[in-house]
mmCIF file of C-alpha atoms in Angstrom:
data_model
loop_
_atom_site.group_PDB
_atom_site.id
_atom_site.type_symbol
_atom_site.label_atom_id
_atom_site.label_comp_id
_atom_site.label_asym_id
_atom_site.label_seq_id
_atom_site.Cartn_x
_atom_site.Cartn_y
_atom_site.Cartn_z
ATOM 1 C CA MET K 120 -0.146 -0.153 -0.051
ATOM 2 C CA THR K 121 1.462 3.459 -0.953
ATOM 3 C CA ARG K 122 1.480 6.297 1.531
ATOM 4 C CA HIS K 123 -1.283 8.018 -0.371
ATOM 5 C CA ASP K 124 -3.730 5.052 -0.268
ATOM 6 C CA GLN K 125 -2.719 4.532 3.584
ATOM 7 C CA ILE K 126 -3.837 8.433 4.079
ATOM 8 C CA ASN K 127 -7.028 7.798 1.871
ATOM 9 C CA GLU K 128 -7.819 4.563 4.098
ATOM 10 C CA GLU K 129 -7.132 6.472 7.277
ATOM 11 C CA ARG K 130 -9.524 9.270 6.048
ATOM 12 C CA LEU K 131 -12.254 6.714 5.207
ATOM 13 C CA GLU K 132 -11.728 5.201 8.939
ATOM 14 C CA GLU K 133 -12.326 8.679 10.337
ATOM 15 C CA ALA K 134 -15.371 9.147 8.077
ATOM 16 C CA MET K 135 -16.684 5.785 9.241
ATOM 17 C CA ASP K 136 -16.110 6.916 12.963
ATOM 18 C CA TRP K 137 -17.989 10.146 12.247
ATOM 19 C CA PHE K 138 -20.961 8.286 10.778
ATOM 20 C CA LEU K 139 -21.223 6.369 14.131
ATOM 21 C CA ARG K 140 -20.824 9.380 16.284
ATOM 22 C CA LEU K 141 -23.330 11.283 14.370
ATOM 23 C CA ASN K 142 -25.882 8.316 14.673
ATOM 24 C CA GLU K 143 -25.655 8.247 18.267
ATOM 25 C CA PRO K 144 -29.047 9.300 19.680
ATOM 26 C CA SER K 145 -27.426 11.510 22.418
ATOM 27 C CA ARG K 146 -24.362 12.696 20.527
ATOM 28 C CA ALA K 147 -21.883 15.008 22.591
ATOM 29 C CA LYS K 148 -22.450 18.637 22.476
ATOM 30 C CA GLY K 149 -20.230 20.137 19.763
ATOM 31 C CA ASP K 150 -20.067 17.010 17.610
ATOM 32 C CA GLU K 151 -21.837 18.780 14.771
ATOM 33 C CA GLU K 152 -19.497 21.785 14.875
ATOM 34 C CA ALA K 153 -16.553 19.425 15.016
ATOM 35 C CA PHE K 154 -17.827 17.495 12.123
ATOM 36 C CA ALA K 155 -18.369 20.567 10.094
ATOM 37 C CA ALA K 156 -14.760 21.609 10.760
ATOM 38 C CA TRP K 157 -13.392 18.152 9.822
ATOM 39 C CA MET K 158 -15.512 18.367 6.606
ATOM 40 C CA ASN K 159 -14.403 21.841 5.641
ATOM 41 C CA ARG K 160 -10.488 20.885 6.345
ATOM 42 C CA SER K 161 -10.181 19.247 2.846
ATOM 43 C CA ALA K 162 -11.830 17.944 -0.179
ATOM 44 C CA GLU K 163 -10.276 14.465 0.666
ATOM 45 C CA ASN K 164 -12.275 14.475 3.776
ATOM 46 C CA ARG K 165 -15.611 15.310 1.994
ATOM 47 C CA ASP K 166 -14.802 12.483 -0.413
ATOM 48 C CA ALA K 167 -14.229 9.941 2.374
ATOM 49 C CA TRP K 168 -17.464 11.046 3.944
ATOM 50 C CA THR K 169 -19.310 10.346 0.602
ATOM 51 C CA LYS K 170 -17.732 6.966 0.445
ATOM 52 C CA ALA K 171 -18.576 6.119 3.927
ATOM 53 C CA CYS K 172 -22.143 6.997 3.537
ATOM 54 C CA ARG K 173 -22.525 4.961 0.369
ATOM 55 C CA THR K 174 -20.757 1.924 2.093
ATOM 56 C CA TRP K 175 -23.177 2.012 5.072
ATOM 57 C CA GLU K 176 -26.256 2.638 2.851
ATOM 58 C CA VAL K 177 -25.310 -0.922 1.451
ATOM 59 C CA MET K 178 -25.766 -2.054 4.695
ATOM 60 C CA GLY K 179 -29.206 -0.412 5.135
ATOM 61 C CA GLU K 180 -28.024 2.124 7.513
ATOM 62 C CA THR K 181 -29.636 5.746 7.244
ATOM 63 C CA VAL K 182 -27.194 8.676 6.590
ATOM 64 C CA PRO K 183 -27.225 10.771 9.707
ATOM 65 C CA VAL K 184 -29.449 13.886 9.723
ATOM 66 C CA LEU K 185 -27.941 16.839 11.568
ATOM 67 C CA ASP K 186 -30.050 19.270 13.620
ATOM 68 C CA ARG K 187 -28.200 22.203 12.748
ATOM 69 C CA GLY K 188 -27.264 21.551 9.172
ATOM 70 C CA HIS K 189 -25.694 19.013 6.971
ATOM 71 C CA VAL K 190 -22.362 19.621 5.490
ATOM 72 C CA ARG K 191 -22.010 19.131 1.710
ATOM 73 C CA GLY K 192 -18.959 20.348 -0.281
ATOM 74 C CA GLY K 193 -17.701 22.670 2.465
ATOM 75 C CA GLN K 194 -21.117 24.315 2.936
ATOM 76 C CA THR K 195 -23.864 23.712 5.543
ATOM 77 C CA GLU K 196 -27.359 23.021 4.349
ATOM 78 C CA ARG K 197 -30.520 22.847 6.414
ATOM 79 C CA ARG K 198 -32.300 19.426 6.215
ATOM 80 C CA ARG K 199 -35.443 18.115 7.637
ATOM 81 C CA PRO K 200 -35.741 14.626 9.058
ATOM 82 C CA GLN K 201 -37.241 12.177 6.511
ATOM 83 C CA ALA K 202 -40.422 10.440 7.318
ATOM 84 C CA GLY K 203 -39.826 7.038 8.885
ATOM 85 C CA ASN K 204 -36.423 8.074 10.097
ATOM 86 C CA GLU K 205 -37.282 9.126 13.532
ATOM 87 C CA ARG K 206 -35.683 7.209 16.387
ATOM 88 C CA HIS K 207 -38.089 5.466 18.781
ATOM 89 C CA PRO K 208 -37.618 7.362 22.224
ATOM 90 C CA GLY K 209 -37.517 3.992 24.107
ATOM 91 C CA ARG K 210 -34.433 2.856 22.128
ATOM 92 C CA ARG K 211 -31.261 2.933 24.235
ATOM 93 C CA TRP K 212 -28.975 1.290 21.629
ATOM 94 C CA SER K 213 -26.008 3.143 20.388
ATOM 95 C CA ALA K 214 -25.085 3.447 16.633
ATOM 96 C CA ARG K 215 -22.339 1.008 17.046
ATOM 97 C CA GLY K 216 -24.703 -1.426 18.789
ATOM 98 C CA ARG K 217 -27.501 -1.150 16.012
ATOM 99 C CA ILE K 218 -25.075 -1.691 13.300
ATOM 100 C CA ALA K 219 -23.347 -4.616 15.170
ATOM 101 C CA ILE K 220 -27.027 -6.034 15.563
ATOM 102 C CA GLY K 221 -27.526 -5.413 11.803
ATOM 103 C CA ILE K 222 -24.320 -7.058 10.851
ATOM 104 C CA ALA K 223 -25.301 -10.042 13.155
ATOM 105 C CA ALA K 224 -28.766 -9.987 11.556
ATOM 106 C CA LEU K 225 -27.011 -10.252 8.096
ATOM 107 C CA ALA K 226 -25.055 -12.930 9.271
ATOM 108 C CA ALA K 227 -28.099 -14.838 10.528
ATOM 109 C CA CYS K 228 -29.772 -14.433 7.080
ATOM 110 C CA LEU K 229 -26.665 -15.699 5.379
ATOM 111 C CA VAL K 230 -26.672 -18.697 7.636
ATOM 112 C CA ALA K 231 -30.401 -19.337 6.787
ATOM 113 C CA VAL K 232 -29.645 -18.903 3.022
ATOM 114 C CA ILE K 233 -26.370 -20.898 2.908
ATOM 115 C CA ALA K 234 -26.211 -23.262 5.805
ATOM 116 C CA ALA K 235 -29.334 -25.060 4.987
ATOM 117 C CA PRO K 236 -28.259 -26.328 1.585
ATOM 118 C CA THR K 237 -24.793 -26.886 3.047
ATOM 119 C CA PHE K 238 -26.114 -29.075 5.638
ATOM 120 C CA LEU K 239 -28.131 -30.982 3.284
ATOM 121 C CA THR K 240 -25.049 -31.292 0.917
ATOM 122 C CA ARG K 241 -22.936 -32.701 3.742
ATOM 123 C CA ILE K 242 -25.532 -35.246 4.568
ATOM 124 C CA GLU K 243 -25.208 -36.488 0.809
ATOM 125 C CA ALA K 244 -21.480 -36.150 0.527
ATOM 126 C CA ASP K 245 -18.969 -38.825 1.133
ATOM 127 C CA TYR K 246 -16.058 -36.211 1.115
ATOM 128 C CA THR K 247 -16.296 -32.388 1.953
ATOM 129 C CA THR K 248 -13.826 -29.585 2.534
ATOM 130 C CA ALA K 249 -14.042 -26.216 4.501
ATOM 131 C CA THR K 250 -13.402 -22.690 3.371
ATOM 132 C CA ALA K 251 -9.676 -22.415 2.012
ATOM 133 C CA GLU K 252 -9.169 -26.156 2.429
ATOM 134 C CA ILE K 253 -7.754 -28.244 -0.324
ATOM 135 C CA ARG K 254 -7.777 -31.936 0.061
ATOM 136 C CA ARG K 255 -6.441 -35.015 -1.993
ATOM 137 C CA ILE K 256 -8.580 -38.188 -1.887
ATOM 138 C CA THR K 257 -7.753 -41.645 -3.274
ATOM 139 C CA LEU K 258 -10.665 -43.627 -4.370
ATOM 140 C CA ALA K 259 -11.303 -47.297 -4.108
ATOM 141 C CA ASP K 260 -10.003 -47.803 -7.868
ATOM 142 C CA GLY K 261 -6.881 -45.824 -7.347
ATOM 143 C CA SER K 262 -8.156 -42.587 -9.099
ATOM 144 C CA THR K 263 -7.390 -39.476 -7.166
ATOM 145 C CA VAL K 264 -9.644 -36.400 -6.648
ATOM 146 C CA ASP K 265 -8.139 -33.049 -5.577
ATOM 147 C CA LEU K 266 -11.038 -31.469 -3.857
ATOM 148 C CA GLY K 267 -11.200 -27.463 -3.881
ATOM 149 C CA ALA K 268 -12.245 -25.410 -1.052
ATOM 150 C CA ALA K 269 -15.828 -25.192 0.257
ATOM 151 C CA SER K 270 -16.554 -28.442 -2.124
ATOM 152 C CA ALA K 271 -18.232 -31.921 -1.720
ATOM 153 C CA ILE K 272 -18.564 -35.094 -3.794
ATOM 154 C CA ALA K 273 -20.476 -38.239 -3.504
ATOM 155 C CA VAL K 274 -18.925 -41.471 -4.647
ATOM 156 C CA ASN K 275 -20.911 -44.582 -6.094
ATOM 157 C CA PHE K 276 -18.725 -47.442 -7.282
ATOM 158 C CA SER K 277 -20.213 -50.644 -8.285
ATOM 159 C CA THR K 278 -19.089 -53.686 -10.530
ATOM 160 C CA GLY K 279 -20.106 -52.019 -13.806
ATOM 161 C CA SER K 280 -19.488 -48.178 -13.311
ATOM 162 C CA ARG K 281 -17.851 -45.607 -11.537
ATOM 163 C CA GLN K 282 -19.738 -42.622 -10.526
ATOM 164 C CA VAL K 283 -19.023 -39.321 -8.645
ATOM 165 C CA ARG K 284 -21.408 -36.515 -8.123
ATOM 166 C CA LEU K 285 -19.934 -33.057 -7.650
ATOM 167 C CA LEU K 286 -22.342 -31.664 -5.177
ATOM 168 C CA SER K 287 -20.801 -28.318 -4.864
ATOM 169 C CA GLY K 288 -17.478 -26.542 -5.677
ATOM 170 C CA GLU K 289 -14.644 -27.730 -7.790
ATOM 171 C CA ALA K 290 -12.506 -30.927 -8.085
ATOM 172 C CA TYR K 291 -9.709 -32.158 -10.392
ATOM 173 C CA PHE K 292 -9.943 -35.887 -11.429
ATOM 174 C CA ASP K 293 -6.940 -38.092 -12.244
ATOM 175 C CA VAL K 294 -8.645 -41.203 -13.379
ATOM 176 C CA ARG K 295 -7.159 -44.630 -13.431
ATOM 177 C CA PRO K 296 -7.947 -46.346 -16.858
ATOM 178 C CA ASP K 297 -10.469 -49.150 -16.680
ATOM 179 C CA THR K 298 -12.304 -49.958 -20.187
ATOM 180 C CA ALA K 299 -14.780 -52.178 -18.304
ATOM 181 C CA ARG K 300 -15.984 -49.387 -16.085
ATOM 182 C CA PRO K 301 -16.178 -45.817 -17.552
ATOM 183 C CA PHE K 302 -15.769 -43.093 -14.871
ATOM 184 C CA ILE K 303 -18.645 -40.598 -14.780
ATOM 185 C CA VAL K 304 -18.657 -37.282 -13.092
ATOM 186 C CA ARG K 305 -22.190 -35.750 -12.468
ATOM 187 C CA THR K 306 -22.996 -32.252 -11.744
ATOM 188 C CA GLY K 307 -26.608 -30.720 -11.785
ATOM 189 C CA GLU K 308 -26.566 -30.061 -15.557
ATOM 190 C CA LEU K 309 -23.613 -32.098 -16.991
ATOM 191 C CA ASP K 310 -22.238 -35.729 -17.291
ATOM 192 C CA VAL K 311 -18.650 -36.082 -18.116
ATOM 193 C CA THR K 312 -17.665 -39.697 -19.081
ATOM 194 C CA VAL K 313 -14.197 -41.008 -19.388
ATOM 195 C CA VAL K 314 -12.019 -44.214 -19.184
ATOM 196 C CA GLY K 315 -8.682 -42.662 -18.011
ATOM 197 C CA THR K 316 -7.819 -39.077 -18.131
ATOM 198 C CA ALA K 317 -7.246 -35.861 -15.936
ATOM 199 C CA PHE K 318 -9.751 -33.052 -15.881
ATOM 200 C CA ASP K 319 -11.281 -30.261 -13.733
ATOM 201 C CA VAL K 320 -14.988 -29.624 -12.982
ATOM 202 C CA ASN K 321 -16.096 -26.479 -11.408
ATOM 203 C CA VAL K 322 -19.794 -25.844 -10.330
ATOM 204 C CA THR K 323 -21.172 -22.278 -9.435
ATOM 205 C CA PRO K 324 -24.856 -20.835 -9.087
ATOM 206 C CA GLU K 325 -24.296 -19.282 -12.646
ATOM 207 C CA ILE K 326 -22.054 -21.701 -14.596
ATOM 208 C CA GLU K 327 -20.619 -25.076 -14.795
ATOM 209 C CA THR K 328 -17.168 -25.630 -16.428
ATOM 210 C CA VAL K 329 -15.232 -28.624 -17.476
ATOM 211 C CA GLN K 330 -11.538 -28.245 -18.398
ATOM 212 C CA LEU K 331 -9.451 -31.159 -19.866
ATOM 213 C CA ALA K 332 -5.796 -31.549 -19.159
ATOM 214 C CA HIS K 333 -5.103 -34.761 -20.844
ATOM 215 C CA GLY K 334 -7.063 -37.538 -22.767
ATOM 216 C CA ILE K 335 -10.350 -37.520 -24.234
ATOM 217 C CA VAL K 336 -13.758 -37.079 -22.584
ATOM 218 C CA SER K 337 -17.428 -37.236 -23.621
ATOM 219 C CA LEU K 338 -19.545 -34.393 -22.104
ATOM 220 C CA SER K 339 -23.301 -34.515 -22.339
ATOM 221 C CA LYS K 340 -26.045 -32.316 -21.271
ATOM 222 C CA VAL K 341 -28.558 -33.936 -18.909
ATOM 223 C CA ALA K 342 -31.693 -32.132 -19.974
ATOM 224 C CA SER K 343 -31.166 -32.591 -23.801
ATOM 225 C CA GLY K 344 -28.705 -35.236 -24.212
ATOM 226 C CA ASP K 345 -26.661 -33.186 -26.444
ATOM 227 C CA THR K 346 -23.075 -34.662 -26.577
ATOM 228 C CA LEU K 347 -19.763 -33.188 -27.468
ATOM 229 C CA ARG K 348 -16.183 -34.604 -27.457
ATOM 230 C CA MET K 349 -13.237 -32.544 -25.589
ATOM 231 C CA ILE K 350 -9.580 -32.924 -26.158
ATOM 232 C CA ALA K 351 -6.813 -31.563 -24.149
ATOM 233 C CA GLY K 352 -6.662 -27.921 -23.531
ATOM 234 C CA ASP K 353 -10.587 -27.619 -24.183
ATOM 235 C CA THR K 354 -12.837 -25.838 -21.706
ATOM 236 C CA VAL K 355 -16.491 -26.085 -21.939
ATOM 237 C CA THR K 356 -18.681 -23.838 -19.950
ATOM 238 C CA LEU K 357 -22.465 -24.248 -19.490
ATOM 239 C CA ASP K 358 -24.599 -21.108 -18.776
ATOM 240 C CA ARG K 359 -27.002 -22.560 -16.013
ATOM 241 C CA THR K 360 -29.549 -19.698 -17.005
ATOM 242 C CA SER K 361 -29.687 -20.067 -20.757
ATOM 243 C CA GLY K 362 -28.492 -23.596 -20.981
ATOM 244 C CA ARG K 363 -25.910 -22.556 -23.572
ATOM 245 C CA LEU K 364 -22.668 -24.277 -24.089
ATOM 246 C CA SER K 365 -19.610 -22.448 -25.046
ATOM 247 C CA ARG K 366 -16.194 -23.947 -25.975
ATOM 248 C CA ALA K 367 -12.618 -22.370 -25.619
ATOM 249 C CA THR K 368 -9.168 -23.320 -25.272
ATOM 250 C CA VAL K 369 -6.648 -22.814 -22.495
ATOM 251 C CA GLU K 370 -3.008 -23.362 -21.618
ATOM 252 C CA ILE K 371 -2.932 -26.769 -20.061
ATOM 253 C CA ASP K 372 -0.541 -25.792 -17.229
ATOM 254 C CA THR K 373 -3.148 -23.237 -16.113
ATOM 255 C CA ILE K 374 -5.787 -25.892 -15.563
ATOM 256 C CA ALA K 375 -6.691 -26.457 -11.665
ATOM 257 C CA SER K 376 -4.033 -23.888 -10.886
ATOM 258 C CA TRP K 377 -6.070 -23.559 -7.682
ATOM 259 C CA ARG K 378 -4.110 -26.921 -6.452
ATOM 260 C CA ASP K 379 -1.104 -24.457 -6.145
ATOM 261 C CA ARG K 380 -3.106 -21.739 -4.484
ATOM 262 C CA LYS K 381 -3.440 -19.764 -7.623
ATOM 263 C CA LEU K 382 -6.664 -18.811 -9.631
ATOM 264 C CA PHE K 383 -6.237 -18.263 -13.384
ATOM 265 C CA VAL K 384 -9.130 -16.777 -15.216
ATOM 266 C CA GLN K 385 -9.544 -15.823 -18.673
ATOM 267 C CA ASP K 386 -12.202 -13.364 -20.056
ATOM 268 C CA VAL K 387 -14.822 -13.863 -17.307
ATOM 269 C CA PRO K 388 -17.135 -11.513 -15.385
ATOM 270 C CA ILE K 389 -15.639 -10.179 -12.032
ATOM 271 C CA SER K 390 -18.832 -11.642 -10.357
ATOM 272 C CA THR K 391 -17.720 -15.202 -11.502
ATOM 273 C CA VAL K 392 -14.253 -14.672 -10.063
ATOM 274 C CA ILE K 393 -15.771 -13.365 -6.798
ATOM 275 C CA ALA K 394 -17.781 -16.804 -6.503
ATOM 276 C CA GLU K 395 -14.422 -18.599 -6.877
ATOM 277 C CA LEU K 396 -12.650 -16.231 -4.334
ATOM 278 C CA GLN K 397 -15.610 -16.671 -1.778
ATOM 279 C CA ARG K 398 -14.530 -20.341 -1.299
ATOM 280 C CA TYR K 399 -11.285 -19.250 -0.039
ATOM 281 C CA HIS K 400 -12.110 -16.089 1.989
ATOM 282 C CA PRO K 401 -13.391 -16.512 5.530
ATOM 283 C CA SER K 402 -15.521 -13.136 5.101
ATOM 284 C CA TRP K 403 -18.624 -12.875 3.120
ATOM 285 C CA ILE K 404 -17.951 -10.865 -0.143
ATOM 286 C CA THR K 405 -20.664 -8.760 -1.816
ATOM 287 C CA MET K 406 -20.903 -6.214 -4.527
ATOM 288 C CA ALA K 407 -22.461 -2.829 -4.488
ATOM 289 C CA SER K 408 -22.195 -2.380 -8.168
ATOM 290 C CA VAL K 409 -23.779 -4.645 -10.923
ATOM 291 C CA GLU K 410 -21.680 -2.743 -13.368
ATOM 292 C CA LEU K 411 -18.422 -3.860 -11.458
ATOM 293 C CA GLY K 412 -19.549 -7.269 -11.408
ATOM 294 C CA ASP K 413 -20.275 -7.402 -15.150
ATOM 295 C CA ARG K 414 -16.895 -6.173 -16.056
ATOM 296 C CA ARG K 415 -14.670 -8.924 -17.658
ATOM 297 C CA ILE K 416 -11.101 -9.691 -16.432
ATOM 298 C CA THR K 417 -8.292 -12.089 -17.292
ATOM 299 C CA GLY K 418 -5.554 -12.612 -14.766
ATOM 300 C CA LEU K 419 -3.822 -14.810 -12.171
ATOM 301 C CA TYR K 420 -4.806 -14.400 -8.335
ATOM 302 C CA ASP K 421 -3.333 -15.621 -5.290
ATOM 303 C CA LEU K 422 -5.706 -17.658 -3.256
ATOM 304 C CA ALA K 423 -3.350 -17.790 -0.211
ATOM 305 C CA ASP K 424 -4.114 -13.985 0.209
ATOM 306 C CA PRO K 425 -7.767 -13.657 -0.847
ATOM 307 C CA ASP K 426 -7.957 -9.942 0.263
ATOM 308 C CA ARG K 427 -4.933 -9.030 -1.919
ATOM 309 C CA ALA K 428 -6.645 -10.954 -4.796
ATOM 310 C CA LEU K 429 -9.798 -9.006 -4.299
ATOM 311 C CA GLU K 430 -7.740 -5.721 -4.485
ATOM 312 C CA ALA K 431 -6.105 -6.958 -7.563
ATOM 313 C CA LEU K 432 -9.314 -8.007 -9.110
ATOM 314 C CA VAL K 433 -11.273 -4.608 -8.933
ATOM 315 C CA SER K 434 -8.523 -2.019 -8.847
ATOM 316 C CA PRO K 435 -7.872 -1.916 -12.700
ATOM 317 C CA TYR K 436 -11.550 -0.638 -12.903
ATOM 318 C CA GLY K 437 -11.264 1.697 -10.050
ATOM 319 C CA GLY K 438 -12.988 -0.543 -7.600
ATOM 320 C CA LYS K 439 -12.511 -0.567 -3.962
ATOM 321 C CA VAL K 440 -12.681 -3.294 -1.332
ATOM 322 C CA HIS K 441 -14.178 -1.951 2.008
ATOM 323 C CA HIS K 442 -13.572 -3.952 5.083
ATOM 324 C CA VAL K 443 -16.892 -3.186 6.749
ATOM 325 C CA SER K 444 -16.223 -5.744 9.499
ATOM 326 C CA PRO K 445 -14.001 -8.834 10.061
ATOM 327 C CA TYR K 446 -16.844 -11.024 8.502
ATOM 328 C CA LEU K 447 -17.986 -8.664 5.536
ATOM 329 C CA ARG K 448 -16.196 -7.169 2.421
ATOM 330 C CA VAL K 449 -18.225 -4.832 0.502
ATOM 331 C CA LEU K 450 -16.917 -4.032 -3.283
ATOM 332 C CA THR K 451 -17.714 -0.865 -4.919
ATOM 333 C CA LEU K 452 -16.852 1.275 -7.836
ATOM 334 C CA PHE K 453 -16.201 4.397 -5.498
#
């Protein structure tokens, strides 16, 4: 971080602190005058205040209404309280307490949305990994599976077949040849059938991707039965919304780079990369800008330092990563 960036970050922290102080129901006498003096001190302070307000608005917090005037661009402006923003006289929580409760409520909502399907997935799964965990599994036939972070598989081997379901996340398969028992990997939308080869399969809410490192595989869509043949270096992506399959080629040595804690992406939306980084980041990541999420990116990112990866991901477009709490990162275009 440069000295300039450090100063900007310090100003943003000051602005965040002012936001909290001015939201106190019984703020100290003179706070508004001190805030006005801070705002009038520099354009950088005013810019930091704007960013702070936008960041907290993402969290659903109301921008503080000042009794004696609202400072904007170095001037004070009279403002009337907005309907519905009055504080209930019986509430004694501080602004910090309300926001802490808000973050806790957000976390509870995320648990409700995410934990339930994760719990069901773990019931079905034979092997799972946690956030940032990578695990190598040797199957009964001698094939190996490198299971990516926050991923799960279910295994079903029988006399005539070898089947693995990728329930969530990503996995790299190195399959031991057995012509009598084809090896089939199933996702929600695709079947990948091989005899002996190495390939990567990745599932997100938006897409499913198969990349072939060596050998030949047959890939088919479950819904339509459409089949295509892949060769080494092929990458096939299914858009889960449209059902469209697209094919491209990649450098073979970049396939499953996540096994070395590196993430290589080629011409994909930032939102897709965020879904990948989420598996390696202990905090919840959210974007305040759809425009930012739609920007396309090619690059190599360090999964061992996901915060640094987030910065490298959005900074080329002027994006910022706001550390709202130890449990939340908000990505913005400001």
